[in-house]
Short mmCIF file of C-alpha atoms in Angstrom, two decimals:
data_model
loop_
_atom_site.label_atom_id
_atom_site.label_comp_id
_atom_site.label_asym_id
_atom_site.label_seq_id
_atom_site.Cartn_x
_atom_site.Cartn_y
_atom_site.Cartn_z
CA UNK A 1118 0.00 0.00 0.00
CA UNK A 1119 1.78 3.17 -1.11
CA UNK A 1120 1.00 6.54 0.37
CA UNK A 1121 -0.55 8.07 -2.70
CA UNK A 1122 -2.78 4.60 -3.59
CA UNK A 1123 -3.91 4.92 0.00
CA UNK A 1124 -5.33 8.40 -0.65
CA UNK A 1125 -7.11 7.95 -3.85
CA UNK A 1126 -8.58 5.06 -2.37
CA UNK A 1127 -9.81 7.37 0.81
CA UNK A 1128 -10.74 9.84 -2.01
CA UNK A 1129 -13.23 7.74 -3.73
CA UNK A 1130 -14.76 6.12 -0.80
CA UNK A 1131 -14.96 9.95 0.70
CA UNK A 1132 -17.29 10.70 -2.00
CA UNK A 1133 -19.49 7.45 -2.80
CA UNK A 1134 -20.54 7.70 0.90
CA UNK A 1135 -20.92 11.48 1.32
CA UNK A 1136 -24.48 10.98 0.97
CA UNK A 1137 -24.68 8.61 4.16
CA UNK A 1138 -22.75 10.60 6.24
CA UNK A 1139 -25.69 13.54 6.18
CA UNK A 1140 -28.10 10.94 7.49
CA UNK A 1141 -28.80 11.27 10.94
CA UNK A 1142 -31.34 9.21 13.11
CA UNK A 1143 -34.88 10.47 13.31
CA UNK A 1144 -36.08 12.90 15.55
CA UNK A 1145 -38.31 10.39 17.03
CA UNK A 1146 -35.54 7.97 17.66
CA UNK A 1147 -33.91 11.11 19.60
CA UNK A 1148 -37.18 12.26 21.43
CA UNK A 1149 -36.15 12.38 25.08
CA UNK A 1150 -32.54 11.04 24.67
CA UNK A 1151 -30.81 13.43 27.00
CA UNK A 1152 -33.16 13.95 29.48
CA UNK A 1153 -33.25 10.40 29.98
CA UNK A 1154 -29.61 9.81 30.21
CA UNK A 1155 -30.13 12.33 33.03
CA UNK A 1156 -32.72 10.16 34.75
CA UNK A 1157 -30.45 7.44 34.58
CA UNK A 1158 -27.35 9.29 36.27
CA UNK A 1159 -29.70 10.26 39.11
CA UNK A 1160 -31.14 6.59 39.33
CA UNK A 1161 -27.08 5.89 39.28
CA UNK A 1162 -26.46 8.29 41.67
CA UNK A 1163 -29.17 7.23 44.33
CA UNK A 1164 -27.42 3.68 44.49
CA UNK A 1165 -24.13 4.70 44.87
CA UNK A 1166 -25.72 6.52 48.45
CA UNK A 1167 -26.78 3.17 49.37
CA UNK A 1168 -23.69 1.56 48.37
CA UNK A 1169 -20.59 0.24 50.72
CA UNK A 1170 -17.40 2.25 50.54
CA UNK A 1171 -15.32 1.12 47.49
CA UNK A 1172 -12.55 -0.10 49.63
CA UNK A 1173 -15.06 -2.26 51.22
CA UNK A 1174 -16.72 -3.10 48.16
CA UNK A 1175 -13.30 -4.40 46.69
CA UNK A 1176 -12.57 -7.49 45.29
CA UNK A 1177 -9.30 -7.73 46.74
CA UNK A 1178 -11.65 -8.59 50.16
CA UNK A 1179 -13.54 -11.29 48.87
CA UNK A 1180 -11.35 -14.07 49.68
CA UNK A 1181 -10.72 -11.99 53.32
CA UNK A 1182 -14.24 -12.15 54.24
CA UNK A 1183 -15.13 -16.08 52.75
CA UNK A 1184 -12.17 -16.81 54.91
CA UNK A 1185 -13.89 -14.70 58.04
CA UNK A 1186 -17.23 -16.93 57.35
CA UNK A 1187 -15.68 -19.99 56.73
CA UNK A 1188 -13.94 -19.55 60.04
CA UNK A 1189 -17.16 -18.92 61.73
CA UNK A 1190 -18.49 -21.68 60.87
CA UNK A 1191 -15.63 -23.83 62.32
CA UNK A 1192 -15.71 -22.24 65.21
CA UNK A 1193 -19.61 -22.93 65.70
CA UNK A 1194 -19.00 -26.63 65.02
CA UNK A 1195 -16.12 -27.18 67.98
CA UNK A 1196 -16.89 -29.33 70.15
CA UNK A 1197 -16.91 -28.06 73.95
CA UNK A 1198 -18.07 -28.53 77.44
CA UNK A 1199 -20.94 -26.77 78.55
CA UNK A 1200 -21.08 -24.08 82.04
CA UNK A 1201 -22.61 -26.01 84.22
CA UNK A 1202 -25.74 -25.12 85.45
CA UNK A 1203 -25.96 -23.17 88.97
CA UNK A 1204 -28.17 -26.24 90.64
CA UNK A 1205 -25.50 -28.61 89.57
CA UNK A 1206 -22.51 -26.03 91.20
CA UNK A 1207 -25.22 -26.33 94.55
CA UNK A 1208 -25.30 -29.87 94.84
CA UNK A 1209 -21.68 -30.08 94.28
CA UNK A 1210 -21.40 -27.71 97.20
CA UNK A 1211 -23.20 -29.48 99.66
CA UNK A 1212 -21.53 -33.27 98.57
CA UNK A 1213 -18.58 -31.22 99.28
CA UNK A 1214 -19.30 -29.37 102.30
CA UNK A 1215 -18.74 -30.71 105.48
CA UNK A 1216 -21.63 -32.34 107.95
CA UNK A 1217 -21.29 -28.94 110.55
CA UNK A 1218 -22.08 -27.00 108.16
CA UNK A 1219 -25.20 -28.40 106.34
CA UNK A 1220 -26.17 -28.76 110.29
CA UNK A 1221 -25.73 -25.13 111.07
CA UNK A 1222 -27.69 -24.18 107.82
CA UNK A 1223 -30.74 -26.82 108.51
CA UNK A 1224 -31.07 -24.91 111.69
CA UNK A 1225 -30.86 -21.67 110.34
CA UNK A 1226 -33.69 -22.10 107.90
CA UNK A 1227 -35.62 -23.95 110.88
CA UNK A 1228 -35.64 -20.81 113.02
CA UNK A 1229 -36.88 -19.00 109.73
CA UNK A 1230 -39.67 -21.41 109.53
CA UNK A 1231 -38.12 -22.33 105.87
CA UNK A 1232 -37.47 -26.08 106.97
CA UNK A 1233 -40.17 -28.57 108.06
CA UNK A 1234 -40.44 -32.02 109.50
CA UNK A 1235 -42.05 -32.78 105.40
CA UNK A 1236 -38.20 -31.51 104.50
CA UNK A 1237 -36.67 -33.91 107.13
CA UNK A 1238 -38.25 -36.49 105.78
CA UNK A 1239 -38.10 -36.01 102.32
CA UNK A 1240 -34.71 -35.59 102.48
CA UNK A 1241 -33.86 -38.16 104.92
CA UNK A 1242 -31.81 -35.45 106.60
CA UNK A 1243 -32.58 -35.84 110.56
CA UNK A 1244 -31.29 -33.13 113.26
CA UNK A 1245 -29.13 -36.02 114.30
CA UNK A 1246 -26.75 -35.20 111.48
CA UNK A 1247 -25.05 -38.32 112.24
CA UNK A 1248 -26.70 -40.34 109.99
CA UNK A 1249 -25.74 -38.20 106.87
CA UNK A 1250 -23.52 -40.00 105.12
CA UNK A 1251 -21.04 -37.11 103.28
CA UNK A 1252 -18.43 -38.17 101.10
CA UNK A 1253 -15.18 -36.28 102.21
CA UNK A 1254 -16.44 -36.80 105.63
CA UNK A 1255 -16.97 -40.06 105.75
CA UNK A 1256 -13.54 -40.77 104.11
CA UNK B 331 -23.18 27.52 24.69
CA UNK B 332 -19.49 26.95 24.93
CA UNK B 333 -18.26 23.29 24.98
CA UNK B 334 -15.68 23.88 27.86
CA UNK B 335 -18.44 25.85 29.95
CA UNK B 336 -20.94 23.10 29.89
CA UNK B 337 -18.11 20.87 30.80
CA UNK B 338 -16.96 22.25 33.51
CA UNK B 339 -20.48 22.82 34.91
CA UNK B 340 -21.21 19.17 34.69
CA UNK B 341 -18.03 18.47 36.62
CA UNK B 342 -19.82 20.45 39.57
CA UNK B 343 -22.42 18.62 39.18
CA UNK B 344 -24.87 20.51 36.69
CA UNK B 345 -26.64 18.29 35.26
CA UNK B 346 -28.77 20.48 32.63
CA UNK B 347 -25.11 21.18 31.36
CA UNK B 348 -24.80 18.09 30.90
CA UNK B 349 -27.98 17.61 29.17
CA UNK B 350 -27.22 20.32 26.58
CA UNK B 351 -23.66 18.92 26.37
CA UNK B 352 -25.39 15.29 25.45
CA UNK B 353 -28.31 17.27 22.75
CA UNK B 354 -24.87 18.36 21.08
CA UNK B 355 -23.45 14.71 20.83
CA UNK B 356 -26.28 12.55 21.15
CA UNK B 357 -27.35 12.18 17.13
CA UNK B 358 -24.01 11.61 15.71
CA UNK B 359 -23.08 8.91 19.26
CA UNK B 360 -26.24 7.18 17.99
CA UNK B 361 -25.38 7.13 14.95
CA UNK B 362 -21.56 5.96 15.30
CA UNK B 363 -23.02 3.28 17.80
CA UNK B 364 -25.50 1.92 15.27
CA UNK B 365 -22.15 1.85 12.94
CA UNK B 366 -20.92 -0.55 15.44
CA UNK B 367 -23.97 -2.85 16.38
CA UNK B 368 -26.23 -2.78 13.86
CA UNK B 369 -29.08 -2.24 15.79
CA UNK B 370 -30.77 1.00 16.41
CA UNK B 371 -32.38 0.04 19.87
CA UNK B 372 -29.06 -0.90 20.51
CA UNK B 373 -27.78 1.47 19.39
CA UNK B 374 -29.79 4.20 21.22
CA UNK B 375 -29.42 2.10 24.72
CA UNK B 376 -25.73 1.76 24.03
CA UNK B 377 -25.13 5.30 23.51
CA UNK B 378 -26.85 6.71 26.58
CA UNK B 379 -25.37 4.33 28.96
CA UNK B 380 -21.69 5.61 27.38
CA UNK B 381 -22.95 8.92 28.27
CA UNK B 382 -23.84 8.03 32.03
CA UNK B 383 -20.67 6.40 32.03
CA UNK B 384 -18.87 9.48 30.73
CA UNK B 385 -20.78 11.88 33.44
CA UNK B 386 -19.34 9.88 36.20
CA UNK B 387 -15.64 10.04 34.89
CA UNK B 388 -15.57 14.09 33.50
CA UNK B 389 -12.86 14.28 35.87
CA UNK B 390 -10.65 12.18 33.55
CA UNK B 391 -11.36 13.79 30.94
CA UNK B 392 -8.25 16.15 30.02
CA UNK B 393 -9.38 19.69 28.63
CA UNK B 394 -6.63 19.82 25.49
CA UNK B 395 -8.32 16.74 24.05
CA UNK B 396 -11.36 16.99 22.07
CA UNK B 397 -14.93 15.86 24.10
CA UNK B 398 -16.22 14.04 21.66
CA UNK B 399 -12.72 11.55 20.79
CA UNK B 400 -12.49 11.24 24.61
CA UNK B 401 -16.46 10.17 24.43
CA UNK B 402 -15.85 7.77 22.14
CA UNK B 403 -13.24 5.92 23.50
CA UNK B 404 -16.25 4.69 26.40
CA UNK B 405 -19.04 4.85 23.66
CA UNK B 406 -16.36 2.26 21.69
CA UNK B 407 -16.18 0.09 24.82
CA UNK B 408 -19.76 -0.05 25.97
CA UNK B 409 -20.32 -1.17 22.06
CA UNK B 410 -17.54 -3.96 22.57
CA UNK B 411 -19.26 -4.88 25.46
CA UNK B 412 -21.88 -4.90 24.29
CA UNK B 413 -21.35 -7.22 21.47
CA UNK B 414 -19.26 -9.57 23.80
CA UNK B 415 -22.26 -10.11 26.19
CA UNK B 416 -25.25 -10.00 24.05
CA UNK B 417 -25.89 -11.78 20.89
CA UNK B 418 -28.13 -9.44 18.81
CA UNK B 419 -30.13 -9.18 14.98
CA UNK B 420 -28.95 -6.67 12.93
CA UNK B 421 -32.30 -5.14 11.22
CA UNK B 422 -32.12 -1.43 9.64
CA UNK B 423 -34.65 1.00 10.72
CA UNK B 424 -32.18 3.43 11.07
CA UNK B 425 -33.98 6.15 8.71
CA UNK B 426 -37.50 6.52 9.90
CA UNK B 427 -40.29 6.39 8.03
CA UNK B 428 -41.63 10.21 9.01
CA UNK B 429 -38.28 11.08 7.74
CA UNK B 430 -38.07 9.38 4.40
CA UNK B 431 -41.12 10.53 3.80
CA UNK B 432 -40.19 14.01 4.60
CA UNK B 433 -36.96 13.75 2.51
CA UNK B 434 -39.79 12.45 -0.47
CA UNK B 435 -42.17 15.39 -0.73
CA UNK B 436 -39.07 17.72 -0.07
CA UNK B 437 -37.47 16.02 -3.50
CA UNK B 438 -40.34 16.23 -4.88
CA UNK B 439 -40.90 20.24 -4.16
CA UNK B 440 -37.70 20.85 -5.49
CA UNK B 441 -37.90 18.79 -8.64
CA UNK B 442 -34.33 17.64 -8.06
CA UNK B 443 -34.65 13.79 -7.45
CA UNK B 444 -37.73 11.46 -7.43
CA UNK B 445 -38.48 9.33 -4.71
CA UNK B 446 -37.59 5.95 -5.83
CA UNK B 447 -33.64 7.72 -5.73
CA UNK B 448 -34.95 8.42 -2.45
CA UNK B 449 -35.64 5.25 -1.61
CA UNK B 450 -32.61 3.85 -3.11
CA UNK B 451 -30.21 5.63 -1.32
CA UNK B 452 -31.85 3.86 1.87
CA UNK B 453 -31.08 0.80 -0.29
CA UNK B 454 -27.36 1.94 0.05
CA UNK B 455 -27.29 2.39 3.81
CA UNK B 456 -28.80 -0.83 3.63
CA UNK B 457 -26.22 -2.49 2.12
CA UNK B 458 -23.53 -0.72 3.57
CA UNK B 459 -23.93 -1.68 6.85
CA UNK B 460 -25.03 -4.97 6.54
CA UNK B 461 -21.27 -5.27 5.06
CA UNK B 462 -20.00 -3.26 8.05
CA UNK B 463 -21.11 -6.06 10.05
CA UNK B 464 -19.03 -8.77 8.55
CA UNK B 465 -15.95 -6.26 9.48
CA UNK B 466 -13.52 -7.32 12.44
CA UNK B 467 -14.72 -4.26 15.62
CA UNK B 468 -11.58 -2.30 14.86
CA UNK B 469 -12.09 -2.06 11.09
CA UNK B 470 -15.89 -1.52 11.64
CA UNK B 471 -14.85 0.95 14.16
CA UNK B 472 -12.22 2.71 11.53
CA UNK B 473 -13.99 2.30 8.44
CA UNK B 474 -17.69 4.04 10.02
CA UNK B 475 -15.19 6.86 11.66
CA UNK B 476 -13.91 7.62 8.60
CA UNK B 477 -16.87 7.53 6.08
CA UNK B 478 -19.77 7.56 8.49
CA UNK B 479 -19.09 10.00 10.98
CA UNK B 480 -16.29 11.82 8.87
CA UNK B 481 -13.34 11.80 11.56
CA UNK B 482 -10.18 13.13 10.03
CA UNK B 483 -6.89 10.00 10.62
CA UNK B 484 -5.74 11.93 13.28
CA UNK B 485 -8.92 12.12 15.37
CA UNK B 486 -9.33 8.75 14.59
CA UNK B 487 -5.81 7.51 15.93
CA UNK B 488 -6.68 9.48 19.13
CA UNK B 489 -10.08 8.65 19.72
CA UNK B 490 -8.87 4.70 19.16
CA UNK B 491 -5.62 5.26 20.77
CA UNK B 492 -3.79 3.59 17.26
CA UNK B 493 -0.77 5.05 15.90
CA UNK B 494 -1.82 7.21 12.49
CA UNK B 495 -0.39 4.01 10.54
CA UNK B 496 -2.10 1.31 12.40
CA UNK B 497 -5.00 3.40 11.47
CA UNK B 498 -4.25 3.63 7.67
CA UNK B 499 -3.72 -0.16 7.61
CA UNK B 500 -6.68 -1.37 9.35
CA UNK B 501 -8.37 1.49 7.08
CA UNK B 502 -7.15 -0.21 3.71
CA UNK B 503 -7.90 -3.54 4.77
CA UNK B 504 -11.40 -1.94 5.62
CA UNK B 505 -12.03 -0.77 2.48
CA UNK B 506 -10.83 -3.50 0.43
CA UNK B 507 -13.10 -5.67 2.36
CA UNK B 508 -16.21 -3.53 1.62
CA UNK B 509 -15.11 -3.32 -1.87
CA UNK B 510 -15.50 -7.45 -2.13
CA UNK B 511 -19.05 -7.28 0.14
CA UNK B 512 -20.59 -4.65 -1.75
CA UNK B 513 -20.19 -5.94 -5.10
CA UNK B 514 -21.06 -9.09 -4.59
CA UNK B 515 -24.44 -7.17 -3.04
CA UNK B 516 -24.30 -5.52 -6.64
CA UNK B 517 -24.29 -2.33 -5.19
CA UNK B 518 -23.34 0.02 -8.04
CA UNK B 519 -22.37 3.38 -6.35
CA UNK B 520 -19.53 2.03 -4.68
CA UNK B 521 -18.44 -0.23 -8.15
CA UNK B 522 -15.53 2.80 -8.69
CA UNK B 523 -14.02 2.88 -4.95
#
């Protein structure tokens, strides 16, 4: 392709499509083109309000936060002991506690009223705290 | 209204700058999209969401170069994206029918032409860019620059960012192209070219 066949060439096609390039698209093709391009930068505009902060928004923190659910998950699938419950910490107490001591409490809650011969003998626990049988005690 | 004015109102925000600055653009974008796609609807979608996209990033734009080359570097992409995401049917109703008939009775007041030339020279567009179509995008892009929308090489190499001889040479293997389409669609204006 030499220089000068290149612009006889660009001449001729120039002029055979002259006519064409006068043609424009109809005015009813155009009817309302820029004020809707307007609506739609407003409509644009109203998301990007609602929309995260581009440095959240990044892709570079995808794999940062399937990582931070992935690890939830793991974590909620550990196995591990349970608190125990505060009636199971009680009764731990008193097999622990010595026989003196659940004495001196029976008679403090007797002198309240709070402990009954029905308590006595539902619980098998007698005045004469002999009979209590306490583990560490005993041993 | 100055070009540089309504600019630099939009950039503030203005958006009935912006408007005006689109009325000024808005035939000739359509017009270069439709180049591209071959469909007006397309067209006409294609071009207003390159000039959304060109509202939000008037910042870039750099005052020495010319608005509408810098436009139509994104009005280029959106087409390319276009075309890479949606298949689409190329059907011409580019020239509407209020206008042809318009352009009749005006050739007709003036005794110059008759309306079957008229109507031929639709024939032409026809033809021409059903044979743009079967361009690769960057001769497409070249060739409608150059004889569609009239672009001068150099506005061409900077609205495509090519060097002026990478545009020449995608230009000549353009038009020898459309030479071989159109005359095999018998298409006798373009028989000398």
């Amino acid at each position: 392709m030499s220089d000068s066949s290149f612009n006889e060439t660009d001449k001729r096609w120039q002029k055979a499509l002259e006519k064409e390039r006068e043609k424009m698209p109809s005015p009813e093709l155009m009817k309302n083109f820029s004020s809707q391009v307007v609506e739609k930068i407003e409509k644009r505009e109203e998301k990007r309000v609602f929309k995260l902060p581009e440095i959240v928004s990044a892709r570079v923190f995808v794999p940062v936060f399937t990582m931070m659910i992935l690890a939830s998950f793991v974590v909620l699938r550990l196995p591990f002991e349970s608190p125990k419950s505060p009636a199971i910490m009680e009764s731990i107490q008193i097999g622990t506690a010595n026989a003196s001591e659940v004495e001196e409490d029976i008679a403090e809650l007797r002198e309240l009223g709070a402990w009954t011969e029905e308590d006595e003998q539902s619980t098998g626990i007698s005045s004469g705290f002999e009979a209590l049988e306490i583990g560490n005690d005993s041993a | 209204m100055d070009e540089r004015w309504l600019i630099s109102q939009a950039r503030e925000g203005d958006k009935e700058a912006f408007s005006s600055l689109v009325e000024i653009y808005q035939s000739r974008a359509v017009r270069a999209a439709f180049s591209l796609l071959g469909n007006l609807e397309d067209a006409r979608d294609s071009a207003q969401e390159a000039f959304v996209k060109a509202y939000f990033h008037l910042n870039n734009f750099r005052d020495e170069s010319r608005f509408y080359t810098w436009f139509y570097r994104i009005l280029m992409n959106v087409c390319r994206d276009f075309l890479r995401t949606k298949k689409f049917r190329v059907f011409i109703s580019f020239w509407s029918d209020k206008e042809e008939e318009q352009a009749i009775v005006d050739k007709l007041a003036s005794q110059e032409k008759n309306a079957g030339q008229v109507l031929e020279n639709k024939e032409l567009g026809v033809k021409i860019h059903d044979a743009l179509q079967k361009l690769p995008f960057q001769q497409k892009n070249i060739f409608s620059l150059r004889y569609l929308d009239g672009m001068s090489l150099d506005e061409i190499a900077e609205a495509t960012e090519l060097t002026l001889g990478a545009v020449k040479a995608n230009l000549w293997q353009a038009c020898q192209k459309m030479k071989t389409f159109l005359k095999a669609m018998d298409v006798k204006e373009v028989s000398d070219v």
